[in-house]
Short mmCIF file of C-alpha atoms in Angstrom, two decimals:
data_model
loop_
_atom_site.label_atom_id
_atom_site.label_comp_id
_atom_site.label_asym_id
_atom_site.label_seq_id
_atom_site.Cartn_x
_atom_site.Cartn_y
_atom_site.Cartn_z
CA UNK A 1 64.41 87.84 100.30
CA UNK A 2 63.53 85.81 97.33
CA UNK A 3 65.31 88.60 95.09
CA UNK A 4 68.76 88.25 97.11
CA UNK A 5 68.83 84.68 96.86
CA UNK A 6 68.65 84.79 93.31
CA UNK A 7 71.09 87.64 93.25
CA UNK A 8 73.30 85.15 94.81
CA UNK A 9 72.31 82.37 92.24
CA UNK A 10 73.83 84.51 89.42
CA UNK A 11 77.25 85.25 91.03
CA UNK A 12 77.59 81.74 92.14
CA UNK A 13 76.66 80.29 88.98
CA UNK A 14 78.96 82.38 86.78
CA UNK A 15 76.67 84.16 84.67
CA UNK A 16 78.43 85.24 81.75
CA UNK A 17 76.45 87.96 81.21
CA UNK A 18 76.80 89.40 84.68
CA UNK A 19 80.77 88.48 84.91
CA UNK A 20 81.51 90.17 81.29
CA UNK A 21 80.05 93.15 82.84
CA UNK A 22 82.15 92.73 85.85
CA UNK A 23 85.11 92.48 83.80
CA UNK A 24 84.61 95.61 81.76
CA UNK A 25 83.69 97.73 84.34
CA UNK A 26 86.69 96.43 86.15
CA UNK A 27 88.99 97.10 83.30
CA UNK A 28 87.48 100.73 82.45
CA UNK A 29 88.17 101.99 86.10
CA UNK A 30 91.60 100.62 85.97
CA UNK A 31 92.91 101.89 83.15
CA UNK A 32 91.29 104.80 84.11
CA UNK A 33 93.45 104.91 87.17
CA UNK A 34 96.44 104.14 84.89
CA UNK A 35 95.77 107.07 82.58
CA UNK A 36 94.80 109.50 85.51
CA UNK A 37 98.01 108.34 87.34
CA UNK A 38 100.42 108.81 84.25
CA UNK A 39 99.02 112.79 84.43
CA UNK A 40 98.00 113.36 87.55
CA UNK A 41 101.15 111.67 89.68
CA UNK A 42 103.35 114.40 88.02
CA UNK A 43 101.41 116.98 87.70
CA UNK A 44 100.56 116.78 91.63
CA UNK A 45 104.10 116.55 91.87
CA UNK A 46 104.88 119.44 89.78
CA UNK A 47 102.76 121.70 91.07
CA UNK A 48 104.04 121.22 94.83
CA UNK A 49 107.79 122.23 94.12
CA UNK A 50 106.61 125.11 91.70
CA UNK A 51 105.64 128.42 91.98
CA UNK A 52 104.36 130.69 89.42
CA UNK A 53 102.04 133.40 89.11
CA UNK A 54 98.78 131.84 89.43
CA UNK A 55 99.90 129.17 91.12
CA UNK A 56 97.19 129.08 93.83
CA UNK A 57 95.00 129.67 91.52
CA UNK A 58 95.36 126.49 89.74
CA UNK A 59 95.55 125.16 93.16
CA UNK A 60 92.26 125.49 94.24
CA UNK A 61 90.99 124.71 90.39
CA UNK A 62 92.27 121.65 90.87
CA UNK A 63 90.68 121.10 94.56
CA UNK A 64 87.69 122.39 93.58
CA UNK A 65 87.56 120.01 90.24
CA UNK A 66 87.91 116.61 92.73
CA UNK A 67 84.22 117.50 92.99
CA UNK A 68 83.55 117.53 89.23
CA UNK A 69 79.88 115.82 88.49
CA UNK A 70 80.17 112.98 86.30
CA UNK A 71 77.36 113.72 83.91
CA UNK A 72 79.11 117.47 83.34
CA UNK A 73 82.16 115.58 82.46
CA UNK A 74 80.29 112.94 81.02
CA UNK A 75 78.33 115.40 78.63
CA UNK A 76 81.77 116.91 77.73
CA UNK A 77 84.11 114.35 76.51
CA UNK A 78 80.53 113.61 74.36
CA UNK A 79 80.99 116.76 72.86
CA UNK A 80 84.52 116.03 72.01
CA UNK A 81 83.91 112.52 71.09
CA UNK A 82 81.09 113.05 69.05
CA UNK A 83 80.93 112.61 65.28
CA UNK A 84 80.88 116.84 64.96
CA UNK A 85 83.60 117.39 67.90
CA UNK A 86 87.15 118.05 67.85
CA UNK A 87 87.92 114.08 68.42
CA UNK A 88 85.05 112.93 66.08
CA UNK A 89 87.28 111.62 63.43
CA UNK A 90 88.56 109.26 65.83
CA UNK A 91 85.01 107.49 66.09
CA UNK A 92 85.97 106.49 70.01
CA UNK A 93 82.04 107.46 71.14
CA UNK A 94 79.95 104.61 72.38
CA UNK A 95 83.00 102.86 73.04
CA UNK A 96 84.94 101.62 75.85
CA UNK A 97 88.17 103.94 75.30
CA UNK A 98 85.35 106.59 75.68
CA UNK A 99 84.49 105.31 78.96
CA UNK A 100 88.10 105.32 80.00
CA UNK A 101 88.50 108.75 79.40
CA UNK A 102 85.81 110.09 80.56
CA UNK A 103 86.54 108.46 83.92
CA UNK A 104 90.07 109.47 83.91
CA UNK A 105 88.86 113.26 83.13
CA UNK A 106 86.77 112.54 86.59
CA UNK A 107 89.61 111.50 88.73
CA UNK A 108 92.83 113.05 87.40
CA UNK A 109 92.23 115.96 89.34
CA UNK A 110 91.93 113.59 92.70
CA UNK A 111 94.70 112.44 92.00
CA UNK A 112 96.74 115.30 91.09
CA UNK A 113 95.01 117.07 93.95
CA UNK A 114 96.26 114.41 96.64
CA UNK A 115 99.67 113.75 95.14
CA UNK A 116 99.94 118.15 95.43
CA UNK A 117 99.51 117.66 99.33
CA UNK A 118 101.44 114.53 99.91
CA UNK A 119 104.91 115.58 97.83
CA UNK A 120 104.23 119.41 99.38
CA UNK A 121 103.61 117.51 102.85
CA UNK A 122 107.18 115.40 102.18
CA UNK A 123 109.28 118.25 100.44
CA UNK A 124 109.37 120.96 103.30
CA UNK A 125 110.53 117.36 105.51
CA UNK A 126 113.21 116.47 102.85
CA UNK A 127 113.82 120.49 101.43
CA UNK A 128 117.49 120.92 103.49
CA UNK A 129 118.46 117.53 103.13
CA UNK A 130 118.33 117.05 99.28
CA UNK A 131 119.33 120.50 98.28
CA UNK A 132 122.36 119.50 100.97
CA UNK A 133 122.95 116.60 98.81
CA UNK A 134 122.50 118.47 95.14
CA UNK A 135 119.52 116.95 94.32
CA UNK A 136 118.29 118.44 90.71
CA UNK A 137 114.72 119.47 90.23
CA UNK A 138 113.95 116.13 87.82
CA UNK A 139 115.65 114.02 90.86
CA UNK A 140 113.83 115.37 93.18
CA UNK A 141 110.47 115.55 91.85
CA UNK A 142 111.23 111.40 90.90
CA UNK A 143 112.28 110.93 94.50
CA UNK A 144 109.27 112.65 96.45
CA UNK A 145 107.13 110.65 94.18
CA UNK A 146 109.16 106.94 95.26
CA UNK A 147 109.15 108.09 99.00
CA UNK A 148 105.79 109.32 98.96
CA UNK A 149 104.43 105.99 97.01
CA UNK A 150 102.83 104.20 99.91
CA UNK A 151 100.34 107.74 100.59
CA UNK A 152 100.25 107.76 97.02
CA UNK A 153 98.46 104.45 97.03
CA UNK A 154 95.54 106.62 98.91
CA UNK A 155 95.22 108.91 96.13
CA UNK A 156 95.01 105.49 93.54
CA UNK A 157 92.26 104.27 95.76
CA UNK A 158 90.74 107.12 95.96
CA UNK A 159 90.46 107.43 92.31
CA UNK A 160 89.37 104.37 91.50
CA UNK A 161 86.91 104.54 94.13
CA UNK A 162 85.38 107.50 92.69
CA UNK A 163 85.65 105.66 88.75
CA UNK A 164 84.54 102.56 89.80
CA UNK A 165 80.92 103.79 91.73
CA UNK A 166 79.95 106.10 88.95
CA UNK A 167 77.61 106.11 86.09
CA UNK A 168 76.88 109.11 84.97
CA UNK A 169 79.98 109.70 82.91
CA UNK A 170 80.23 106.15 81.22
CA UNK A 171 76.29 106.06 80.43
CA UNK A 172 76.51 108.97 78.66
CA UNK A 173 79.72 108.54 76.47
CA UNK A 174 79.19 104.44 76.26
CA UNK A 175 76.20 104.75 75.68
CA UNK A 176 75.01 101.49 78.36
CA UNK A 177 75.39 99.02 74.77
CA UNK A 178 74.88 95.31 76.19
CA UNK A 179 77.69 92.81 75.79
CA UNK A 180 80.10 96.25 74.86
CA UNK A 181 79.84 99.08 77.30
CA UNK A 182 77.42 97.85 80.08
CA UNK A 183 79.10 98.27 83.18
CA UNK A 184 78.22 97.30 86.27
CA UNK A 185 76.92 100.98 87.54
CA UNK A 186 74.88 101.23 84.22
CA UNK A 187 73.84 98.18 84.43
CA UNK A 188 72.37 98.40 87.96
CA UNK A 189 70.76 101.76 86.62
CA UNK A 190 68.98 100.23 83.67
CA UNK A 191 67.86 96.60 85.63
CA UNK A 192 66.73 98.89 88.64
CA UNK A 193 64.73 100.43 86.16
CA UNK A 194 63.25 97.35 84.22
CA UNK A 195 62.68 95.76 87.63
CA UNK A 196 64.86 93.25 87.27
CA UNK A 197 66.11 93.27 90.96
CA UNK A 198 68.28 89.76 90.92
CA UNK A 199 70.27 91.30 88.78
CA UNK A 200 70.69 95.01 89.60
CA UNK A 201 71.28 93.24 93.44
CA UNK A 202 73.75 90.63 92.26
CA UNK A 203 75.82 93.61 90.27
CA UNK A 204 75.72 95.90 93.47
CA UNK A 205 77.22 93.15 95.83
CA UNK A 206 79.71 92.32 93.16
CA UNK A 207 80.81 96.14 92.97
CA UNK A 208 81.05 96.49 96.44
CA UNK A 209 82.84 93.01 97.29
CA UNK A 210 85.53 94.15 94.50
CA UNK A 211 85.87 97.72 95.79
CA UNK A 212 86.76 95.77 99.11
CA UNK A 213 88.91 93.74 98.06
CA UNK A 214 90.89 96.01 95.88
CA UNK A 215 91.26 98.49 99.07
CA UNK A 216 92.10 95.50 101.25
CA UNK A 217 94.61 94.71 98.82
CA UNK A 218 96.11 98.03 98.34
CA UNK A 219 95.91 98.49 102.74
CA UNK A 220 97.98 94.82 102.43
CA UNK A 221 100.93 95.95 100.06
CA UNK A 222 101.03 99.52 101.70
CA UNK A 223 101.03 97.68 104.92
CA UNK A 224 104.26 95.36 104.18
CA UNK A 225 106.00 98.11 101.57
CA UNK A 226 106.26 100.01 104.48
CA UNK A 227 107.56 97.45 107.53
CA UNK A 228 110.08 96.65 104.83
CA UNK A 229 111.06 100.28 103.54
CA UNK A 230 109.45 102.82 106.03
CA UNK B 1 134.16 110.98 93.06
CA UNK B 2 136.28 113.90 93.99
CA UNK B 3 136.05 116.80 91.93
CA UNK B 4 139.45 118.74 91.28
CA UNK B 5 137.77 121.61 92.86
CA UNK B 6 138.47 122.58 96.37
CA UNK B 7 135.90 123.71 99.14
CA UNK B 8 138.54 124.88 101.30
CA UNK B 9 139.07 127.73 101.95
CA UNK B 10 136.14 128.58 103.31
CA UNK B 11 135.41 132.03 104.01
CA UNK B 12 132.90 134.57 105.35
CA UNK B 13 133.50 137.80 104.65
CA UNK B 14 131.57 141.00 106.25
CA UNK B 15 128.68 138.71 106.45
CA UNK B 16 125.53 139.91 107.49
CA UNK B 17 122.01 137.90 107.66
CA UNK B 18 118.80 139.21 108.59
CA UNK B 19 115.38 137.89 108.40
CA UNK B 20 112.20 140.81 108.87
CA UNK B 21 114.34 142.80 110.11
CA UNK B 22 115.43 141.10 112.97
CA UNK B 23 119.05 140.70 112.23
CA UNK B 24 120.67 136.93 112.63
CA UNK B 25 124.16 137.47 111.99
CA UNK B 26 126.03 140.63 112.17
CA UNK B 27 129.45 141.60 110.02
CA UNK B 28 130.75 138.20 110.37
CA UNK B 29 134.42 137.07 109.26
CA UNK B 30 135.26 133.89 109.40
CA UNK B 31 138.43 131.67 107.67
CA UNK B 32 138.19 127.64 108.17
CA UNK B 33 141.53 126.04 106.60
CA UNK B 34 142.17 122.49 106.31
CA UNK B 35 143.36 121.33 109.32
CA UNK B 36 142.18 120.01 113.50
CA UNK B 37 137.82 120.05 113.58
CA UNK B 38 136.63 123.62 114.16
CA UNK B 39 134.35 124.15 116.48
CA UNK B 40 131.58 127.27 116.94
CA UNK B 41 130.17 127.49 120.40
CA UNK B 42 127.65 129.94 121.79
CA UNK B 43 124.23 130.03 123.55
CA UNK B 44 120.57 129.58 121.72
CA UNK B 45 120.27 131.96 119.24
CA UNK B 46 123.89 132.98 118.76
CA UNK B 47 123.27 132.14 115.25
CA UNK B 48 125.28 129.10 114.81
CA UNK B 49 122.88 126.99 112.83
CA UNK B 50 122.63 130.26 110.72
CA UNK B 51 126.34 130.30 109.95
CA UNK B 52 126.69 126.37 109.17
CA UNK B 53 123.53 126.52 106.83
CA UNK B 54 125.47 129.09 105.11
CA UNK B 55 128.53 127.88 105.05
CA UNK B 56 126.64 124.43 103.33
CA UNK B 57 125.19 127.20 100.72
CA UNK B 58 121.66 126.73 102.16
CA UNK B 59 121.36 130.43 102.62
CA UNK B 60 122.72 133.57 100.90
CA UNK B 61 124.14 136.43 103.16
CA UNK B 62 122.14 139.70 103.26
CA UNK B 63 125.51 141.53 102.82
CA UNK B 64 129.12 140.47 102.35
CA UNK B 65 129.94 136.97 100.94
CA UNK B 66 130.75 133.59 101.27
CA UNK B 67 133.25 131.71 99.51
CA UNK B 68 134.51 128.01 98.88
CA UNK B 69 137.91 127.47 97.81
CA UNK B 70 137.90 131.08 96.19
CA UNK B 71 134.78 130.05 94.16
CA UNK B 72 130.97 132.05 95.24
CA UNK B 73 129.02 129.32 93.26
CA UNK B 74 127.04 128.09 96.56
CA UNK B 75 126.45 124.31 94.80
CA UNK B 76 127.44 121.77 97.46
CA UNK B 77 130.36 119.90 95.75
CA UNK B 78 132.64 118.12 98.02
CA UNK B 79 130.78 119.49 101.29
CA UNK B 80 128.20 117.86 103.19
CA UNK B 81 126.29 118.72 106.41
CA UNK B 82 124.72 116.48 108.98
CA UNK B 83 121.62 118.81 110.83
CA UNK B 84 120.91 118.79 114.42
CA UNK B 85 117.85 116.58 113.54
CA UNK B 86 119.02 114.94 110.32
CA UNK B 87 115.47 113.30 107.74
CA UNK B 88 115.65 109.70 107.48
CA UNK B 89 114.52 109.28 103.73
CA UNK B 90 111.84 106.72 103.47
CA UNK B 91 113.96 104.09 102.73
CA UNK B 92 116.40 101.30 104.20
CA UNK B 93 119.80 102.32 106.10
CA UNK B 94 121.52 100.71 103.09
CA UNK B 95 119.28 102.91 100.53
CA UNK B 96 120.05 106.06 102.47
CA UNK B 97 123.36 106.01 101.79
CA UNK B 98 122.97 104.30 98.30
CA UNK B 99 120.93 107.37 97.42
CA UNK B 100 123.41 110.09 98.84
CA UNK B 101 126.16 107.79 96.84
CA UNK B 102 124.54 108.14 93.38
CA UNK B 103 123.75 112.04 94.14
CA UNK B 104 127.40 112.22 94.58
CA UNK B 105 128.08 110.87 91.19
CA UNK B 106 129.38 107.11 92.59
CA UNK B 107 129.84 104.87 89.71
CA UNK B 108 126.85 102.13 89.81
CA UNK B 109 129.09 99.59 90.09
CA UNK B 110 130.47 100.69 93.20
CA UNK B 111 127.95 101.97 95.05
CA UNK B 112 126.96 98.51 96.31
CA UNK B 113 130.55 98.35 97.88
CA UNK B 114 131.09 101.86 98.80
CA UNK B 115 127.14 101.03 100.71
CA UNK B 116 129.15 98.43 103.19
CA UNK B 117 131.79 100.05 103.76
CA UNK B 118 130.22 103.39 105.14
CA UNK B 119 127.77 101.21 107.13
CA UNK B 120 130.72 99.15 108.79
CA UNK B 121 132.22 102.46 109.27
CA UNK B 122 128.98 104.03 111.23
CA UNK B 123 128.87 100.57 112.74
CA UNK B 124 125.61 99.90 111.22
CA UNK B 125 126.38 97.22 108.86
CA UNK B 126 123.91 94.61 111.10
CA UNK B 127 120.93 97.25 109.99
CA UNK B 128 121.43 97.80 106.28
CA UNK B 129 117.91 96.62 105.52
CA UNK B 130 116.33 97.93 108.49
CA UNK B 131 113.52 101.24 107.34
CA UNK B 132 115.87 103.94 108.53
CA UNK B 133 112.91 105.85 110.27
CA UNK B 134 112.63 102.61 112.27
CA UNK B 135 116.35 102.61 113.84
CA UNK B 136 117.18 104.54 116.85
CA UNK B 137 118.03 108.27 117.71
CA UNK B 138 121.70 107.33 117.81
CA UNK B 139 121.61 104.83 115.00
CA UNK B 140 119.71 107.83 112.91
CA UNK B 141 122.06 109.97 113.74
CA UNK B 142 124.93 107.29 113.01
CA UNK B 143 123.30 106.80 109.61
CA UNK B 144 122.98 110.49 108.86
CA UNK B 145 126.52 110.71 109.16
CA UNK B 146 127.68 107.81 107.24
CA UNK B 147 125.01 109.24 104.62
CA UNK B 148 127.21 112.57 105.05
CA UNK B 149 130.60 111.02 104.09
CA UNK B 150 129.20 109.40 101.02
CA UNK B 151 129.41 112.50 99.28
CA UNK B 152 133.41 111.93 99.79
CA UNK B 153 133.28 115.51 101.13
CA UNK B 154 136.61 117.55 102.16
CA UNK B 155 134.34 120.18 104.13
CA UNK B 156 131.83 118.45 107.01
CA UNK B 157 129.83 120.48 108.48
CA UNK B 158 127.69 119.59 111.93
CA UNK B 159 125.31 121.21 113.51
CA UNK B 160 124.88 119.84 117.39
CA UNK B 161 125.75 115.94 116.10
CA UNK B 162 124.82 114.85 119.40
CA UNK B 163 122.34 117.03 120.91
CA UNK B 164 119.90 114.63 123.20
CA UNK B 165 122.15 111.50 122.84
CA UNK B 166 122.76 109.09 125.43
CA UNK B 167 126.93 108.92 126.16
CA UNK B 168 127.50 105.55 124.39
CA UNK B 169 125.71 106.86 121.09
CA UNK B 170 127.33 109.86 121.54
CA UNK B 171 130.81 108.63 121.78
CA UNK B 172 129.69 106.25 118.82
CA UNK B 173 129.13 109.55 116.77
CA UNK B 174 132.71 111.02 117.97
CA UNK B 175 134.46 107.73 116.93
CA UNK B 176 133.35 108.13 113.38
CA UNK B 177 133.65 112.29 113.34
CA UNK B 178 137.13 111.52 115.12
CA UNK B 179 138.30 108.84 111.70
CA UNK B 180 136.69 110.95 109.36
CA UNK B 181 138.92 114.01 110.59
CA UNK B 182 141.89 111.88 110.71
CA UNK B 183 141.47 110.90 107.07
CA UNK B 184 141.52 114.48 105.77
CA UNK B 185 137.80 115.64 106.22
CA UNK B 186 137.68 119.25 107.61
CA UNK B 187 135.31 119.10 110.36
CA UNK B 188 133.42 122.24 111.21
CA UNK B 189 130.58 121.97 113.73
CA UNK B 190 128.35 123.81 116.15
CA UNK B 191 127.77 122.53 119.62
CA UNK B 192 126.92 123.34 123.06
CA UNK B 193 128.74 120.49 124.98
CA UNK B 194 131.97 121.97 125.84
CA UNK B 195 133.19 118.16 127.03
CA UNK B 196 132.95 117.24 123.07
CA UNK B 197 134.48 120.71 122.11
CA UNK B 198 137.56 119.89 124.54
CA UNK B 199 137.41 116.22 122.58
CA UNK B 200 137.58 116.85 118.86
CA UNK B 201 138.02 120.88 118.38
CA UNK B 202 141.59 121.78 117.14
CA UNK B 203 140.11 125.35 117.56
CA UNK B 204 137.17 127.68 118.82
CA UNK B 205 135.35 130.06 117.36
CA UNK B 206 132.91 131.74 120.00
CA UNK B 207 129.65 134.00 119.07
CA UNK B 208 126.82 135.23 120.67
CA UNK B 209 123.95 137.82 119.01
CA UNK B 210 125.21 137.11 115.88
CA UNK B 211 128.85 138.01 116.37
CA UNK B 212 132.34 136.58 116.39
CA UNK B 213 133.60 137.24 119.81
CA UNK B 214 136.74 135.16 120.14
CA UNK B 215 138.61 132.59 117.83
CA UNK B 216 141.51 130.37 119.63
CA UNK B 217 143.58 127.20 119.62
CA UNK B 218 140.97 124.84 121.90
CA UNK B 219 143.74 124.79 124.71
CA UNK B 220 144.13 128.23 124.59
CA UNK B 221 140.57 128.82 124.96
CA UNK B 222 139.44 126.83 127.50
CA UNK B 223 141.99 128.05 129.85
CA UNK B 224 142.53 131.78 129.18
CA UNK B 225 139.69 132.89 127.20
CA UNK B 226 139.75 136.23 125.96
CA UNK B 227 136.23 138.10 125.84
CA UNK B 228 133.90 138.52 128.55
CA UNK B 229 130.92 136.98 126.75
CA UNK B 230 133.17 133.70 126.33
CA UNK B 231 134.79 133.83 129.91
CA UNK B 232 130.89 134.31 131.20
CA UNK B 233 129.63 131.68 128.87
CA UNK B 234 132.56 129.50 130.49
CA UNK B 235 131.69 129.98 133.93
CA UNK B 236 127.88 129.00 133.31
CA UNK B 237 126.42 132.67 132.77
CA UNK B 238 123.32 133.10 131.00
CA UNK B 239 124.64 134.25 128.09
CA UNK B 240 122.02 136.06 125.47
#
């Protein structure tokens, strides 16, 4: 009891430790979304109006890598981060870029996995229609992607859902450095740990009031996008 | 938008389509010329949707061939199709036919205009901004149709364009089918209400298992037709 009251203390009294974690967690699972979406948007997309040999089998890759376990990707962009691996030169371990990678690693394949069965979903509904009309492959990958934007949205959340609530990754190629890569999952980790409850407490409501409010928002602008477009 | 290329004639020659072996249309010939709205009638499964979806180019033949305006390249270029149940892209009535416009190759500049004018035309225009999967069965189909003409097309091709209408959106769909045609459109479309054959059709073309039984002036067919699966289709026979 004591412990949630002065959980509440700190988030209502601005801590500026506790909100600069808030705001680089925040920003890392973002821009993770932003990276993932840039790849996995058209690679979904790409994958539902292709076929190939192998096809399936990158199919079910895919699928089966939504279930990837942070630390194993976590431990892996290490590898390539660190100072003896292929992206050592770049010095990006222990930093927040590292973080964002390793994050977007984790959820591309959600995304690319969901936007697969949405555009596949929405192409054999529009196939005879834009092929009546002409519509080149480039067009019509670009317009499966615009119709299908308000399910897309799902896949976003999704992702950032999964970015946002994880800590294996980020601990392991950020390194949990106070004031630089501390996120809020790390950080509840490490004060859990210590004992510091307040703390750990006040981050957890904070990550789950802002993983509400994000999907609230999201439900909102899907909600009106499509009474105004359908 | 009109390309100097023609899509007329449009013929079937010898065509044959079959799917596992179960075979959809049989040695079919077939001429449509510019002219009156053509009209294909025949029960279920006569294999009338099969025939329009290839006459569009959404299908190869198994045998024989297909031609537009001499030309085998099956690449829709002045034709367009409006289906039985037509896909309301997931978009305003106005973007519908905005999209269809800019597939066609409209200028930007006048795709705005060209927008109003096909929606005053499918008597629409009070619904531009209205989500197209939103608006009715007739005002879908309305829409579809409008979307249709955007592509400017000499060759229209529809497949049952008022198949579980009510009469006032169905004569709503004849009044624009009926303009169109009078401006020079070549209307070629499948249906089983005789009443709208009688209506539009210049001329008949009647099949059933796949085959072209009978072809004749509308007149002409309705009062003297020649083959005994049209005269029993006619009548009201279950014809198979």
């Amino acid at each position: 009891m004591l412990e949630s009251a002065s959980a509440f203390h700190l988030i209502l009294s601005g801590d500026p430790t506790l909100f600069a974690i808030v705001r680089l967690s925040l920003a890392v699972s973002l821009s993770a979304v932003l990276l993932a979406a840039l790849v996995g948007l058209p690679l979904g997309g790409l994958l539902a109006l292709t076929r190939f040999p192998g096809r399936d089998a990158v199919v079910v890759l895919i699928n089966a890598f939504m279930g990837l376990p942070p630390v194993v990707v976590g431990l892996t962009v290490f590898l390539l981060l660190s100072r003896s691996g292929p992206l050592g030169s770049f010095g990006l371990l222990f930093t927040p870029t590292a973080m964002v990678i390793a994050q977007a690693v984790l959820i591309t394949p959600i995304i690319a996995a969901l936007t697969r069965q949405t555009v596949e979903d929405l192409w054999s509904e529009y196939r005879d229609e834009m092929n009546a009309m002409g519509v080149g492959p480039a067009q019509r990958l670009a317009t499966l992607l615009y119709d299908a934007r308000f399910s897309l949205v799902t896949a976003m959340l999704a992702g950032f859902g999964r970015a946002a609530a994880e800590v294996g990754a980020v601990m392991i190629v950020g390194g949990n450095i106070e004031g630089f890569t501390r996120t809020m999952t790390t950080a509840i980790a490490l004060e859990t740990s210590k004992g510091d409850l307040p703390l750990a407490m006040g981050l957890g409501a904070i990550l789950l009031t802002l993983i509400l409010l994000i999907n609230s928002a999201a439900w909102g602008v899907r909600a009106i996008g499509e009474r105004q477009a359908g | 938008m009109r390309g100097p290329v023609s899509e007329l004639p449009l013929v079937f020659e010898a065509v044959c389509y079959a799917v596992g072996g179960t075979q959809i249309l049989r040695s079919l010939d077939l001429t449509i010329a510019p002219g009156a709205p053509s009209a294909i009638i025949g029960p279920n499964g006569s294999g009338k949707t099969t025939l329009l979806r290839m006459a569009m180019g959404l299908l190869a033949p198994t045998s024989g061939r297909v031609t537009w305006g001499g030309q085998t390249d099956p690449a829709p270029r002045r034709r367009a199709i409006l289906f039985q149940r037509p896909v309301m892209l997931r978009r305003t009535a106005a973007g519908n036919i905005a999209y269809a416009l800019r597939q066609a190759g409209c200028p930007s500049a006048r795709v705005a205009g060209r927008v109003e004018e096909l929606l005053a035309q499918a008597g629409l225009s009070g619904l531009a901004s209205r989500p197209a999967r939103r608006l009715s069965g007739g005002e879908q189909q309305r829409l579809a149709l409008a979307r249709a003409l955007a592509r400017d097309p000499e060759l229209l091709l529809l497949d049952e364009p008022t198949a579980n209408l009510d009469p006032a959106a169905t004569r709503a769909v004849e009044d624009i089918v009926r303009i169109a045609a009078q401006s020079g459109v070549k209307i070629l479309m499948a249906s089983h209400d005789l009443g709208q054959v009688r209506r539009l059709a210049g001329d008949v073309r009647f099949m059933s298992a796949g085959a072209m039984h009978e072809s004749a002036p509308a007149a002409e067919f309705f009062q003297s037709a020649k083959s005994p699966e049209a005269q029993a289709f006619l009548r009201g026979d279950i014809v198979t």
